[in-house]
Amino acid sequence: MAIERSVLYVVATPIGNLADITYRAVQVLGAVDWILAEDTRRTRILLQHYGISGQLHAFHEHNEAELMPGVLERLRAGASVALVSDAGTPLVSDPGFTLVRAAREQDLPVIPIPGPSAAVCALSAAGLPSDRVLYLGFGPRTRAPRRTWLAGLAEESATLVVYESSHRILGMLEDAVEVLGAGRDAVIARELTKLHETFLCGTLGELRARLQADANQRKGEFVLLVRGKVSAPAGGAVDADQTLRALASELPPKQAARLTARIAGGSPKNWYRRLLELSSGPAD
Ligand code: SAM
């Protein structure tokens, strides 16, 4: 493959299954002068799999400031350089931003070689609304800041996409139930493209119970997707939430949701979800 000189290629690599790499990515990695990798051991496994013997250099958050001037100089001198991260797309909760920014500032061409990213992979199969999406990366690691962070997202109507580790997935779910309400729809996408790939779909409360009950479901890598806040359908002069609450105090929840839909408009399913929100968290 003809490779362009003085170009920084930002190359997406697999998030599990080594077959998930594009033909073009393999060509570029096989042809560039330098490959900058977050973890050279990990990238070497990928390169060996595809019979590529490229010049690998470690490039990560701890040495990027030190190495960057040299990388930019090589680019200016005509070298072609590929940037990869451990998995997925560089810069997506991964290193590379400073280098790409600096290359752009110096008018050096930056060419993306698209491919996997756990967020898009999860979104494509979760079955949650994908027209408006808020990618959040990793949330805070400890309880109090995480709850504050979640509270700031409570009114958001876009689908929330969060990266999480096995150590914190249960804590994240517990806090999400507390702050967003047990009734919110959510999906846990675990071990995408790998042997134990699993999608758990349900309400936040159901998912929390599922993970509490089964330690295996807490193993691996996770993308948590949470449906955005479903606004109460417009109800004209009637205060629809009040109607819903009043009916729910006398009737079973599904019947209350059905009647509210008849009175205020909207779908019974949405009103049922709204009722769960109203009864389980500070949704309004
Ligand atoms: N750059 C990567 C991308 O494009 O998705 C993300 C890197 S970030 C450091 C790693 C996080 O991505 C993991 O902690 C997990 O939340 C998510 N992730 C990566 N691979 C995954 C997979 N196979 N299944 C589920 N989540 C994954």
PDB file of C-alpha atoms and ligand atoms in Angstrom:
ATOM      1  CA  MET A   1       0.000   0.000   0.000  1.00  0.00           C
ATOM      2  CA  ALA A   2       1.226   3.476  -0.846  1.00  0.00           C
ATOM      3  CA  ILE A   3       1.610   5.353   2.381  1.00  0.00           C
ATOM      4  CA  GLU A   4       1.608   9.137   2.537  1.00  0.00           C
ATOM      5  CA  ARG A   5       4.672  10.909   3.913  1.00  0.00           C
ATOM      6  CA  SER A   6       4.544  13.232   6.944  1.00  0.00           C
ATOM      7  CA  VAL A   7       1.190  11.823   8.010  1.00  0.00           C
ATOM      8  CA  LEU A   8       0.018  10.851  11.462  1.00  0.00           C
ATOM      9  CA  TYR A   9      -2.387   7.906  11.076  1.00  0.00           C
ATOM     10  CA  VAL A  10      -4.745   7.330  14.019  1.00  0.00           C
ATOM     11  CA  VAL A  11      -5.554   3.648  13.769  1.00  0.00           C
ATOM     12  CA  ALA A  12      -8.398   1.797  15.512  1.00  0.00           C
ATOM     13  CA  THR A  13      -7.584  -1.745  16.680  1.00  0.00           C
ATOM     14  CA  PRO A  14      -9.753  -4.606  18.027  1.00  0.00           C
ATOM     15  CA  ILE A  15     -11.524  -4.421  21.408  1.00  0.00           C
ATOM     16  CA  GLY A  16     -11.246  -8.170  21.930  1.00  0.00           C
ATOM     17  CA  ASN A  17     -11.544 -10.365  18.878  1.00  0.00           C
ATOM     18  CA  LEU A  18      -8.348  -9.924  16.849  1.00  0.00           C
ATOM     19  CA  ALA A  19     -10.304 -10.394  13.613  1.00  0.00           C
ATOM     20  CA  ASP A  20     -12.012  -7.040  14.207  1.00  0.00           C
ATOM     21  CA  ILE A  21      -9.520  -4.892  12.363  1.00  0.00           C
ATOM     22  CA  THR A  22      -9.993  -3.294   8.989  1.00  0.00           C
ATOM     23  CA  TYR A  23      -8.045  -4.292   5.912  1.00  0.00           C
ATOM     24  CA  ARG A  24      -6.840  -0.711   5.614  1.00  0.00           C
ATOM     25  CA  ALA A  25      -5.618  -0.657   9.240  1.00  0.00           C
ATOM     26  CA  VAL A  26      -3.497  -3.762   8.588  1.00  0.00           C
ATOM     27  CA  GLN A  27      -2.103  -2.159   5.430  1.00  0.00           C
ATOM     28  CA  VAL A  28      -1.248   1.091   7.203  1.00  0.00           C
ATOM     29  CA  LEU A  29       0.356  -0.638  10.209  1.00  0.00           C
ATOM     30  CA  GLY A  30       2.404  -2.743   7.812  1.00  0.00           C
ATOM     31  CA  ALA A  31       3.648   0.264   5.855  1.00  0.00           C
ATOM     32  CA  VAL A  32       4.355   3.127   8.282  1.00  0.00           C
ATOM     33  CA  ASP A  33       7.846   3.996   9.536  1.00  0.00           C
ATOM     34  CA  TRP A  34       6.842   4.149  13.202  1.00  0.00           C
ATOM     35  CA  ILE A  35       4.035   2.701  15.275  1.00  0.00           C
ATOM     36  CA  LEU A  36       3.351   4.496  18.552  1.00  0.00           C
ATOM     37  CA  ALA A  37       1.630   2.106  20.955  1.00  0.00           C
ATOM     38  CA  GLU A  38       0.201   2.565  24.435  1.00  0.00           C
ATOM     39  CA  ASP A  39       1.535  -0.865  25.421  1.00  0.00           C
ATOM     40  CA  THR A  40       4.074  -2.341  23.008  1.00  0.00           C
ATOM     41  CA  ARG A  41       3.641  -5.919  24.318  1.00  0.00           C
ATOM     42  CA  ARG A  42      -0.057  -5.851  23.626  1.00  0.00           C
ATOM     43  CA  THR A  43       0.299  -4.282  20.185  1.00  0.00           C
ATOM     44  CA  ARG A  44       3.065  -6.756  19.300  1.00  0.00           C
ATOM     45  CA  ILE A  45       0.574  -9.614  19.738  1.00  0.00           C
ATOM     46  CA  LEU A  46      -1.718  -7.935  17.209  1.00  0.00           C
ATOM     47  CA  LEU A  47       1.096  -7.199  14.774  1.00  0.00           C
ATOM     48  CA  GLN A  48       2.418 -10.754  15.003  1.00  0.00           C
ATOM     49  CA  HIS A  49      -1.067 -12.086  14.333  1.00  0.00           C
ATOM     50  CA  TYR A  50      -1.052 -10.191  11.022  1.00  0.00           C
ATOM     51  CA  GLY A  51       2.631 -10.848  10.208  1.00  0.00           C
ATOM     52  CA  ILE A  52       3.617  -7.194  10.633  1.00  0.00           C
ATOM     53  CA  SER A  53       7.119  -6.391  11.853  1.00  0.00           C
ATOM     54  CA  GLY A  54       6.759  -2.632  12.357  1.00  0.00           C
ATOM     55  CA  GLN A  55       8.975  -0.364  14.440  1.00  0.00           C
ATOM     56  CA  LEU A  56       7.134  -0.117  17.740  1.00  0.00           C
ATOM     57  CA  HIS A  57       7.624   2.678  20.278  1.00  0.00           C
ATOM     58  CA  ALA A  58       5.876   3.039  23.618  1.00  0.00           C
ATOM     59  CA  PHE A  59       3.760   6.196  23.697  1.00  0.00           C
ATOM     60  CA  HIS A  60       1.476   6.719  26.663  1.00  0.00           C
ATOM     61  CA  GLU A  61       0.316   9.353  29.113  1.00  0.00           C
ATOM     62  CA  HIS A  62       3.542   9.102  31.176  1.00  0.00           C
ATOM     63  CA  ASN A  63       5.993   9.747  28.346  1.00  0.00           C
ATOM     64  CA  GLU A  64       4.003  11.553  25.655  1.00  0.00           C
ATOM     65  CA  ALA A  65       5.154  15.064  26.734  1.00  0.00           C
ATOM     66  CA  GLU A  66       8.763  13.925  26.555  1.00  0.00           C
ATOM     67  CA  LEU A  67       8.472  12.067  23.228  1.00  0.00           C
ATOM     68  CA  MET A  68       6.179  14.419  21.363  1.00  0.00           C
ATOM     69  CA  PRO A  69       8.774  16.931  20.080  1.00  0.00           C
ATOM     70  CA  GLY A  70      10.755  14.040  18.542  1.00  0.00           C
ATOM     71  CA  VAL A  71       7.654  12.517  16.949  1.00  0.00           C
ATOM     72  CA  LEU A  72       6.623  15.858  15.430  1.00  0.00           C
ATOM     73  CA  GLU A  73      10.137  16.398  14.138  1.00  0.00           C
ATOM     74  CA  ARG A  74      10.125  12.990  12.433  1.00  0.00           C
ATOM     75  CA  LEU A  75       6.745  13.760  10.892  1.00  0.00           C
ATOM     76  CA  ARG A  76       8.020  17.083   9.574  1.00  0.00           C
ATOM     77  CA  ALA A  77      11.067  15.281   8.179  1.00  0.00           C
ATOM     78  CA  GLY A  78       8.766  13.057   6.097  1.00  0.00           C
ATOM     79  CA  ALA A  79       8.175   9.983   8.270  1.00  0.00           C
ATOM     80  CA  SER A  80       4.777   8.297   8.435  1.00  0.00           C
ATOM     81  CA  VAL A  81       3.615   7.469  11.933  1.00  0.00           C
ATOM     82  CA  ALA A  82       0.705   5.362  13.207  1.00  0.00           C
ATOM     83  CA  LEU A  83      -0.813   5.888  16.632  1.00  0.00           C
ATOM     84  CA  VAL A  84      -2.640   2.960  18.255  1.00  0.00           C
ATOM     85  CA  SER A  85      -4.015   2.376  21.738  1.00  0.00           C
ATOM     86  CA  ASP A  86      -4.440  -0.902  23.615  1.00  0.00           C
ATOM     87  CA  ALA A  87      -7.908  -1.442  22.236  1.00  0.00           C
ATOM     88  CA  GLY A  88     -10.409   0.386  20.084  1.00  0.00           C
ATOM     89  CA  THR A  89     -10.027   3.927  18.845  1.00  0.00           C
ATOM     90  CA  PRO A  90      -7.192   6.115  20.175  1.00  0.00           C
ATOM     91  CA  LEU A  91      -8.326   9.300  21.980  1.00  0.00           C
ATOM     92  CA  VAL A  92     -11.627   7.642  22.945  1.00  0.00           C
ATOM     93  CA  SER A  93     -10.872   7.401  26.686  1.00  0.00           C
ATOM     94  CA  ASP A  94      -7.329   6.626  25.540  1.00  0.00           C
ATOM     95  CA  PRO A  95      -4.121   8.620  24.958  1.00  0.00           C
ATOM     96  CA  GLY A  96      -3.356  10.600  21.824  1.00  0.00           C
ATOM     97  CA  PHE A  97      -5.187  13.897  22.169  1.00  0.00           C
ATOM     98  CA  THR A  98      -2.075  15.983  22.849  1.00  0.00           C
ATOM     99  CA  LEU A  99      -0.246  14.554  19.850  1.00  0.00           C
ATOM    100  CA  VAL A 100      -3.175  14.930  17.434  1.00  0.00           C
ATOM    101  CA  ARG A 101      -3.729  18.467  18.650  1.00  0.00           C
ATOM    102  CA  ALA A 102      -0.062  19.372  18.232  1.00  0.00           C
ATOM    103  CA  ALA A 103       0.040  17.830  14.730  1.00  0.00           C
ATOM    104  CA  ARG A 104      -3.037  19.834  13.735  1.00  0.00           C
ATOM    105  CA  GLU A 105      -1.535  23.021  15.151  1.00  0.00           C
ATOM    106  CA  GLN A 106       1.537  22.450  13.004  1.00  0.00           C
ATOM    107  CA  ASP A 107      -0.574  21.743   9.902  1.00  0.00           C
ATOM    108  CA  LEU A 108       0.632  18.167   9.727  1.00  0.00           C
ATOM    109  CA  PRO A 109      -2.007  15.898   8.181  1.00  0.00           C
ATOM    110  CA  VAL A 110      -3.813  13.531  10.541  1.00  0.00           C
ATOM    111  CA  ILE A 111      -5.690  10.640   8.908  1.00  0.00           C
ATOM    112  CA  PRO A 112      -8.080   8.466  10.899  1.00  0.00           C
ATOM    113  CA  ILE A 113      -8.284   4.764  10.106  1.00  0.00           C
ATOM    114  CA  PRO A 114     -11.689   3.923  11.593  1.00  0.00           C
ATOM    115  CA  GLY A 115     -12.607   0.686  13.295  1.00  0.00           C
ATOM    116  CA  PRO A 116     -13.896  -0.640  16.604  1.00  0.00           C
ATOM    117  CA  SER A 117     -14.813   1.398  19.630  1.00  0.00           C
ATOM    118  CA  ALA A 118     -16.568  -0.199  22.593  1.00  0.00           C
ATOM    119  CA  ALA A 119     -19.077   2.659  22.934  1.00  0.00           C
ATOM    120  CA  VAL A 120     -20.355   2.451  19.351  1.00  0.00           C
ATOM    121  CA  CYS A 121     -20.200  -1.345  19.375  1.00  0.00           C
ATOM    122  CA  ALA A 122     -22.382  -1.450  22.516  1.00  0.00           C
ATOM    123  CA  LEU A 123     -24.770   1.197  21.216  1.00  0.00           C
ATOM    124  CA  SER A 124     -25.261  -0.634  17.928  1.00  0.00           C
ATOM    125  CA  ALA A 125     -26.761  -3.683  19.652  1.00  0.00           C
ATOM    126  CA  ALA A 126     -28.216  -2.364  22.936  1.00  0.00           C
ATOM    127  CA  GLY A 127     -31.652  -1.483  21.641  1.00  0.00           C
ATOM    128  CA  LEU A 128     -31.704   1.903  23.372  1.00  0.00           C
ATOM    129  CA  PRO A 129     -32.413   5.155  21.499  1.00  0.00           C
ATOM    130  CA  SER A 130     -29.364   6.058  19.435  1.00  0.00           C
ATOM    131  CA  ASP A 131     -30.514   9.349  17.900  1.00  0.00           C
ATOM    132  CA  ARG A 132     -29.139  11.391  20.813  1.00  0.00           C
ATOM    133  CA  VAL A 133     -26.198   9.942  22.697  1.00  0.00           C
ATOM    134  CA  LEU A 134     -23.971  11.376  25.417  1.00  0.00           C
ATOM    135  CA  TYR A 135     -20.599   9.657  25.561  1.00  0.00           C
ATOM    136  CA  LEU A 136     -19.187  10.079  29.065  1.00  0.00           C
ATOM    137  CA  GLY A 137     -16.186   7.754  29.176  1.00  0.00           C
ATOM    138  CA  PHE A 138     -15.284   6.781  32.753  1.00  0.00           C
ATOM    139  CA  GLY A 139     -17.213   8.364  35.620  1.00  0.00           C
ATOM    140  CA  PRO A 140     -15.676   9.238  38.997  1.00  0.00           C
ATOM    141  CA  ARG A 141     -14.287   6.250  40.880  1.00  0.00           C
ATOM    142  CA  THR A 142     -15.652   6.913  44.343  1.00  0.00           C
ATOM    143  CA  ARG A 143     -19.142   7.125  45.692  1.00  0.00           C
ATOM    144  CA  ALA A 144     -19.697  10.771  46.665  1.00  0.00           C
ATOM    145  CA  PRO A 145     -18.271  12.372  43.486  1.00  0.00           C
ATOM    146  CA  ARG A 146     -19.986   9.700  41.399  1.00  0.00           C
ATOM    147  CA  ARG A 147     -23.379  10.539  42.899  1.00  0.00           C
ATOM    148  CA  THR A 148     -22.845  14.233  42.274  1.00  0.00           C
ATOM    149  CA  TRP A 149     -21.828  13.421  38.696  1.00  0.00           C
ATOM    150  CA  LEU A 150     -24.932  11.256  38.184  1.00  0.00           C
ATOM    151  CA  ALA A 151     -27.174  13.953  39.671  1.00  0.00           C
ATOM    152  CA  GLY A 152     -25.855  16.324  37.000  1.00  0.00           C
ATOM    153  CA  LEU A 153     -27.038  13.836  34.356  1.00  0.00           C
ATOM    154  CA  ALA A 154     -30.485  13.122  35.812  1.00  0.00           C
ATOM    155  CA  GLU A 155     -32.350  15.496  33.466  1.00  0.00           C
ATOM    156  CA  GLU A 156     -30.424  14.483  30.353  1.00  0.00           C
ATOM    157  CA  SER A 157     -32.675  13.036  27.636  1.00  0.00           C
ATOM    158  CA  ALA A 158     -29.855  11.522  25.535  1.00  0.00           C
ATOM    159  CA  THR A 159     -28.800   7.896  26.033  1.00  0.00           C
ATOM    160  CA  LEU A 160     -25.839   7.903  28.438  1.00  0.00           C
ATOM    161  CA  VAL A 161     -22.806   5.787  27.538  1.00  0.00           C
ATOM    162  CA  VAL A 162     -20.370   5.033  30.366  1.00  0.00           C
ATOM    163  CA  TYR A 163     -17.193   2.934  30.485  1.00  0.00           C
ATOM    164  CA  GLU A 164     -16.703   0.915  33.642  1.00  0.00           C
ATOM    165  CA  SER A 165     -14.312  -1.630  35.114  1.00  0.00           C
ATOM    166  CA  SER A 166     -15.112  -4.894  36.885  1.00  0.00           C
ATOM    167  CA  HIS A 167     -14.130  -3.337  40.256  1.00  0.00           C
ATOM    168  CA  ARG A 168     -16.660  -0.566  40.013  1.00  0.00           C
ATOM    169  CA  ILE A 169     -19.561  -1.748  37.864  1.00  0.00           C
ATOM    170  CA  LEU A 170     -21.720  -2.750  40.839  1.00  0.00           C
ATOM    171  CA  GLY A 171     -20.971   0.472  42.748  1.00  0.00           C
ATOM    172  CA  MET A 172     -21.834   2.479  39.631  1.00  0.00           C
ATOM    173  CA  LEU A 173     -25.150   0.629  39.278  1.00  0.00           C
ATOM    174  CA  GLU A 174     -26.001   1.077  42.952  1.00  0.00           C
ATOM    175  CA  ASP A 175     -25.415   4.803  42.695  1.00  0.00           C
ATOM    176  CA  ALA A 176     -27.306   5.037  39.392  1.00  0.00           C
ATOM    177  CA  VAL A 177     -30.331   3.376  41.032  1.00  0.00           C
ATOM    178  CA  GLU A 178     -30.132   5.817  43.955  1.00  0.00           C
ATOM    179  CA  VAL A 179     -29.744   8.943  41.847  1.00  0.00           C
ATOM    180  CA  LEU A 180     -31.568   8.209  38.563  1.00  0.00           C
ATOM    181  CA  GLY A 181     -34.210   5.849  39.952  1.00  0.00           C
ATOM    182  CA  ALA A 182     -34.609   2.058  39.767  1.00  0.00           C
ATOM    183  CA  GLY A 183     -37.076   2.315  36.878  1.00  0.00           C
ATOM    184  CA  ARG A 184     -34.737   3.721  34.208  1.00  0.00           C
ATOM    185  CA  ASP A 185     -34.084   1.400  31.279  1.00  0.00           C
ATOM    186  CA  ALA A 186     -30.431   0.424  30.903  1.00  0.00           C
ATOM    187  CA  VAL A 187     -28.159  -2.090  29.217  1.00  0.00           C
ATOM    188  CA  ILE A 188     -24.887  -3.598  30.364  1.00  0.00           C
ATOM    189  CA  ALA A 189     -22.687  -4.640  27.430  1.00  0.00           C
ATOM    190  CA  ARG A 190     -19.928  -6.918  28.769  1.00  0.00           C
ATOM    191  CA  GLU A 191     -16.889  -8.439  27.090  1.00  0.00           C
ATOM    192  CA  LEU A 192     -17.856  -7.228  23.630  1.00  0.00           C
ATOM    193  CA  THR A 193     -16.551  -9.353  20.734  1.00  0.00           C
ATOM    194  CA  LYS A 194     -15.054 -11.844  23.225  1.00  0.00           C
ATOM    195  CA  LEU A 195     -16.013 -15.360  24.317  1.00  0.00           C
ATOM    196  CA  HIS A 196     -18.261 -14.192  27.163  1.00  0.00           C
ATOM    197  CA  GLU A 197     -19.955 -11.321  25.352  1.00  0.00           C
ATOM    198  CA  THR A 198     -23.194 -10.568  27.221  1.00  0.00           C
ATOM    199  CA  PHE A 199     -25.935  -7.966  26.916  1.00  0.00           C
ATOM    200  CA  LEU A 200     -28.084  -7.530  30.035  1.00  0.00           C
ATOM    201  CA  CYS A 201     -31.177  -5.430  29.375  1.00  0.00           C
ATOM    202  CA  GLY A 202     -33.664  -4.195  31.961  1.00  0.00           C
ATOM    203  CA  THR A 203     -34.247  -1.422  34.432  1.00  0.00           C
ATOM    204  CA  LEU A 204     -31.351  -0.149  36.554  1.00  0.00           C
ATOM    205  CA  GLY A 205     -32.930  -1.884  39.551  1.00  0.00           C
ATOM    206  CA  GLU A 206     -33.138  -5.207  37.693  1.00  0.00           C
ATOM    207  CA  LEU A 207     -29.552  -4.952  36.468  1.00  0.00           C
ATOM    208  CA  ARG A 208     -28.293  -4.162  39.950  1.00  0.00           C
ATOM    209  CA  ALA A 209     -30.092  -7.256  41.306  1.00  0.00           C
ATOM    210  CA  ARG A 210     -28.671  -9.368  38.485  1.00  0.00           C
ATOM    211  CA  LEU A 211     -25.092  -8.344  39.224  1.00  0.00           C
ATOM    212  CA  GLN A 212     -25.538  -8.665  42.976  1.00  0.00           C
ATOM    213  CA  ALA A 213     -26.740 -12.234  42.482  1.00  0.00           C
ATOM    214  CA  ASP A 214     -24.139 -13.390  39.959  1.00  0.00           C
ATOM    215  CA  ALA A 215     -20.427 -12.659  40.433  1.00  0.00           C
ATOM    216  CA  ASN A 216     -19.691 -13.831  36.876  1.00  0.00           C
ATOM    217  CA  GLN A 217     -21.665 -10.889  35.553  1.00  0.00           C
ATOM    218  CA  ARG A 218     -19.222  -8.568  37.329  1.00  0.00           C
ATOM    219  CA  LYS A 219     -16.183  -9.911  35.463  1.00  0.00           C
ATOM    220  CA  GLY A 220     -14.566  -8.375  32.400  1.00  0.00           C
ATOM    221  CA  GLU A 221     -14.959  -5.047  30.631  1.00  0.00           C
ATOM    222  CA  PHE A 222     -18.173  -3.079  30.556  1.00  0.00           C
ATOM    223  CA  VAL A 223     -20.111  -0.427  28.739  1.00  0.00           C
ATOM    224  CA  LEU A 224     -23.126   0.783  30.709  1.00  0.00           C
ATOM    225  CA  LEU A 225     -25.849   2.455  28.669  1.00  0.00           C
ATOM    226  CA  VAL A 226     -28.642   4.282  30.461  1.00  0.00           C
ATOM    227  CA  ARG A 227     -31.716   5.561  28.723  1.00  0.00           C
ATOM    228  CA  GLY A 228     -32.100   9.322  29.011  1.00  0.00           C
ATOM    229  CA  LYS A 229     -34.891  10.857  31.035  1.00  0.00           C
ATOM    230  CA  VAL A 230     -38.236  10.191  29.408  1.00  0.00           C
ATOM    231  CA  SER A 231     -40.156  13.438  29.679  1.00  0.00           C
ATOM    232  CA  ALA A 232     -43.756  13.290  30.698  1.00  0.00           C
ATOM    233  CA  PRO A 233     -45.885  13.609  27.557  1.00  0.00           C
ATOM    234  CA  ALA A 234     -47.632  16.977  27.226  1.00  0.00           C
ATOM    235  CA  GLY A 235     -50.892  16.770  29.105  1.00  0.00           C
ATOM    236  CA  GLY A 236     -52.706  20.029  28.376  1.00  0.00           C
ATOM    237  CA  ALA A 237     -54.419  21.489  31.408  1.00  0.00           C
ATOM    238  CA  VAL A 238     -54.174  18.293  33.415  1.00  0.00           C
ATOM    239  CA  ASP A 239     -51.118  17.815  35.639  1.00  0.00           C
ATOM    240  CA  ALA A 240     -50.273  14.414  34.240  1.00  0.00           C
ATOM    241  CA  ASP A 241     -47.812  13.385  36.963  1.00  0.00           C
ATOM    242  CA  GLN A 242     -50.382  14.225  39.611  1.00  0.00           C
ATOM    243  CA  THR A 243     -53.016  12.194  37.758  1.00  0.00           C
ATOM    244  CA  LEU A 244     -50.615   9.295  37.482  1.00  0.00           C
ATOM    245  CA  ARG A 245     -49.749   9.438  41.174  1.00  0.00           C
ATOM    246  CA  ALA A 246     -53.401   9.648  42.184  1.00  0.00           C
ATOM    247  CA  LEU A 247     -54.413   6.694  40.022  1.00  0.00           C
ATOM    248  CA  ALA A 248     -51.411   4.646  41.182  1.00  0.00           C
ATOM    249  CA  SER A 249     -52.411   5.153  44.808  1.00  0.00           C
ATOM    250  CA  GLU A 250     -55.722   3.383  44.113  1.00  0.00           C
ATOM    251  CA  LEU A 251     -54.918   0.995  41.250  1.00  0.00           C
ATOM    252  CA  PRO A 252     -52.216  -1.466  40.144  1.00  0.00           C
ATOM    253  CA  PRO A 253     -49.340   0.366  38.358  1.00  0.00           C
ATOM    254  CA  LYS A 254     -50.059  -0.928  34.855  1.00  0.00           C
ATOM    255  CA  GLN A 255     -53.706   0.054  35.066  1.00  0.00           C
ATOM    256  CA  ALA A 256     -52.746   3.504  36.399  1.00  0.00           C
ATOM    257  CA  ALA A 257     -50.337   3.924  33.457  1.00  0.00           C
ATOM    258  CA  ARG A 258     -53.023   2.826  30.960  1.00  0.00           C
ATOM    259  CA  LEU A 259     -55.596   5.264  32.336  1.00  0.00           C
ATOM    260  CA  THR A 260     -53.093   8.133  32.471  1.00  0.00           C
ATOM    261  CA  ALA A 261     -52.271   7.520  28.809  1.00  0.00           C
ATOM    262  CA  ARG A 262     -55.979   7.767  28.004  1.00  0.00           C
ATOM    263  CA  ILE A 263     -56.402  10.969  30.008  1.00  0.00           C
ATOM    264  CA  ALA A 264     -53.164  12.789  29.176  1.00  0.00           C
ATOM    265  CA  GLY A 265     -52.030  11.183  25.938  1.00  0.00           C
ATOM    266  CA  GLY A 266     -48.790   9.299  25.310  1.00  0.00           C
ATOM    267  CA  SER A 267     -48.126   5.608  25.578  1.00  0.00           C
ATOM    268  CA  PRO A 268     -48.970   3.411  28.589  1.00  0.00           C
ATOM    269  CA  LYS A 269     -45.389   2.093  28.492  1.00  0.00           C
ATOM    270  CA  ASN A 270     -43.967   5.582  28.899  1.00  0.00           C
ATOM    271  CA  TRP A 271     -46.341   6.334  31.744  1.00  0.00           C
ATOM    272  CA  TYR A 272     -45.454   3.066  33.446  1.00  0.00           C
ATOM    273  CA  ARG A 273     -41.780   4.038  33.188  1.00  0.00           C
ATOM    274  CA  ARG A 274     -42.604   7.491  34.500  1.00  0.00           C
ATOM    275  CA  LEU A 275     -44.408   5.951  37.470  1.00  0.00           C
ATOM    276  CA  LEU A 276     -41.332   3.885  38.308  1.00  0.00           C
ATOM    277  CA  GLU A 277     -39.245   7.048  38.121  1.00  0.00           C
ATOM    278  CA  LEU A 278     -41.626   8.976  40.343  1.00  0.00           C
ATOM    279  CA  SER A 279     -41.786   6.240  42.947  1.00  0.00           C
ATOM    280  CA  SER A 280     -38.102   5.361  43.057  1.00  0.00           C
ATOM    281  CA  GLY A 281     -36.015   8.484  42.714  1.00  0.00           C
ATOM    282  CA  PRO A 282     -35.810  12.242  42.577  1.00  0.00           C
ATOM    283  CA  ALA A 283     -36.830  12.233  38.924  1.00  0.00           C
ATOM    284  CA  ASP A 284     -38.433  15.658  38.955  1.00  0.00           C
TER     285      ASP A 284
HETATM  286  N1  SAM B   1     -10.380   3.360  23.132  1.00  0.00           N
HETATM  287  C1  SAM B   1     -11.307   2.369  23.577  1.00  0.00           C
HETATM  288  C2  SAM B   1     -12.551   2.432  22.689  1.00  0.00           C
HETATM  289  O1  SAM B   1     -12.497   2.976  21.610  1.00  0.00           O
HETATM  290  O2  SAM B   1     -13.589   1.907  23.098  1.00  0.00           O
HETATM  291  C3  SAM B   1     -11.637   2.505  25.051  1.00  0.00           C
HETATM  292  C4  SAM B   1     -10.459   2.394  25.953  1.00  0.00           C
HETATM  293  S1  SAM B   1     -10.827   2.549  27.647  1.00  0.00           S
HETATM  294  C5  SAM B   1      -9.256   2.735  28.347  1.00  0.00           C
HETATM  295  C6  SAM B   1     -11.216   0.893  28.104  1.00  0.00           C
HETATM  296  C7  SAM B   1     -12.679   0.737  28.494  1.00  0.00           C
HETATM  297  O3  SAM B   1     -13.467   0.560  27.316  1.00  0.00           O
HETATM  298  C8  SAM B   1     -12.947  -0.506  29.339  1.00  0.00           C
HETATM  299  O4  SAM B   1     -12.728  -0.261  30.718  1.00  0.00           O
HETATM  300  C9  SAM B   1     -14.403  -0.764  29.051  1.00  0.00           C
HETATM  301  O5  SAM B   1     -15.224   0.102  29.796  1.00  0.00           O
HETATM  302  C10 SAM B   1     -14.493  -0.381  27.575  1.00  0.00           C
HETATM  303  N2  SAM B   1     -14.214  -1.572  26.748  1.00  0.00           N
HETATM  304  C11 SAM B   1     -13.114  -1.815  26.021  1.00  0.00           C
HETATM  305  N3  SAM B   1     -13.226  -3.024  25.421  1.00  0.00           N
HETATM  306  C12 SAM B   1     -14.411  -3.533  25.793  1.00  0.00           C
HETATM  307  C13 SAM B   1     -15.106  -4.742  25.496  1.00  0.00           C
HETATM  308  N4  SAM B   1     -14.573  -5.684  24.731  1.00  0.00           N
HETATM  309  N5  SAM B   1     -16.325  -4.939  26.050  1.00  0.00           N
HETATM  310  C14 SAM B   1     -16.880  -3.989  26.842  1.00  0.00           C
HETATM  311  N6  SAM B   1     -16.272  -2.831  27.142  1.00  0.00           N
HETATM  312  C15 SAM B   1     -15.053  -2.608  26.627  1.00  0.00           C
END
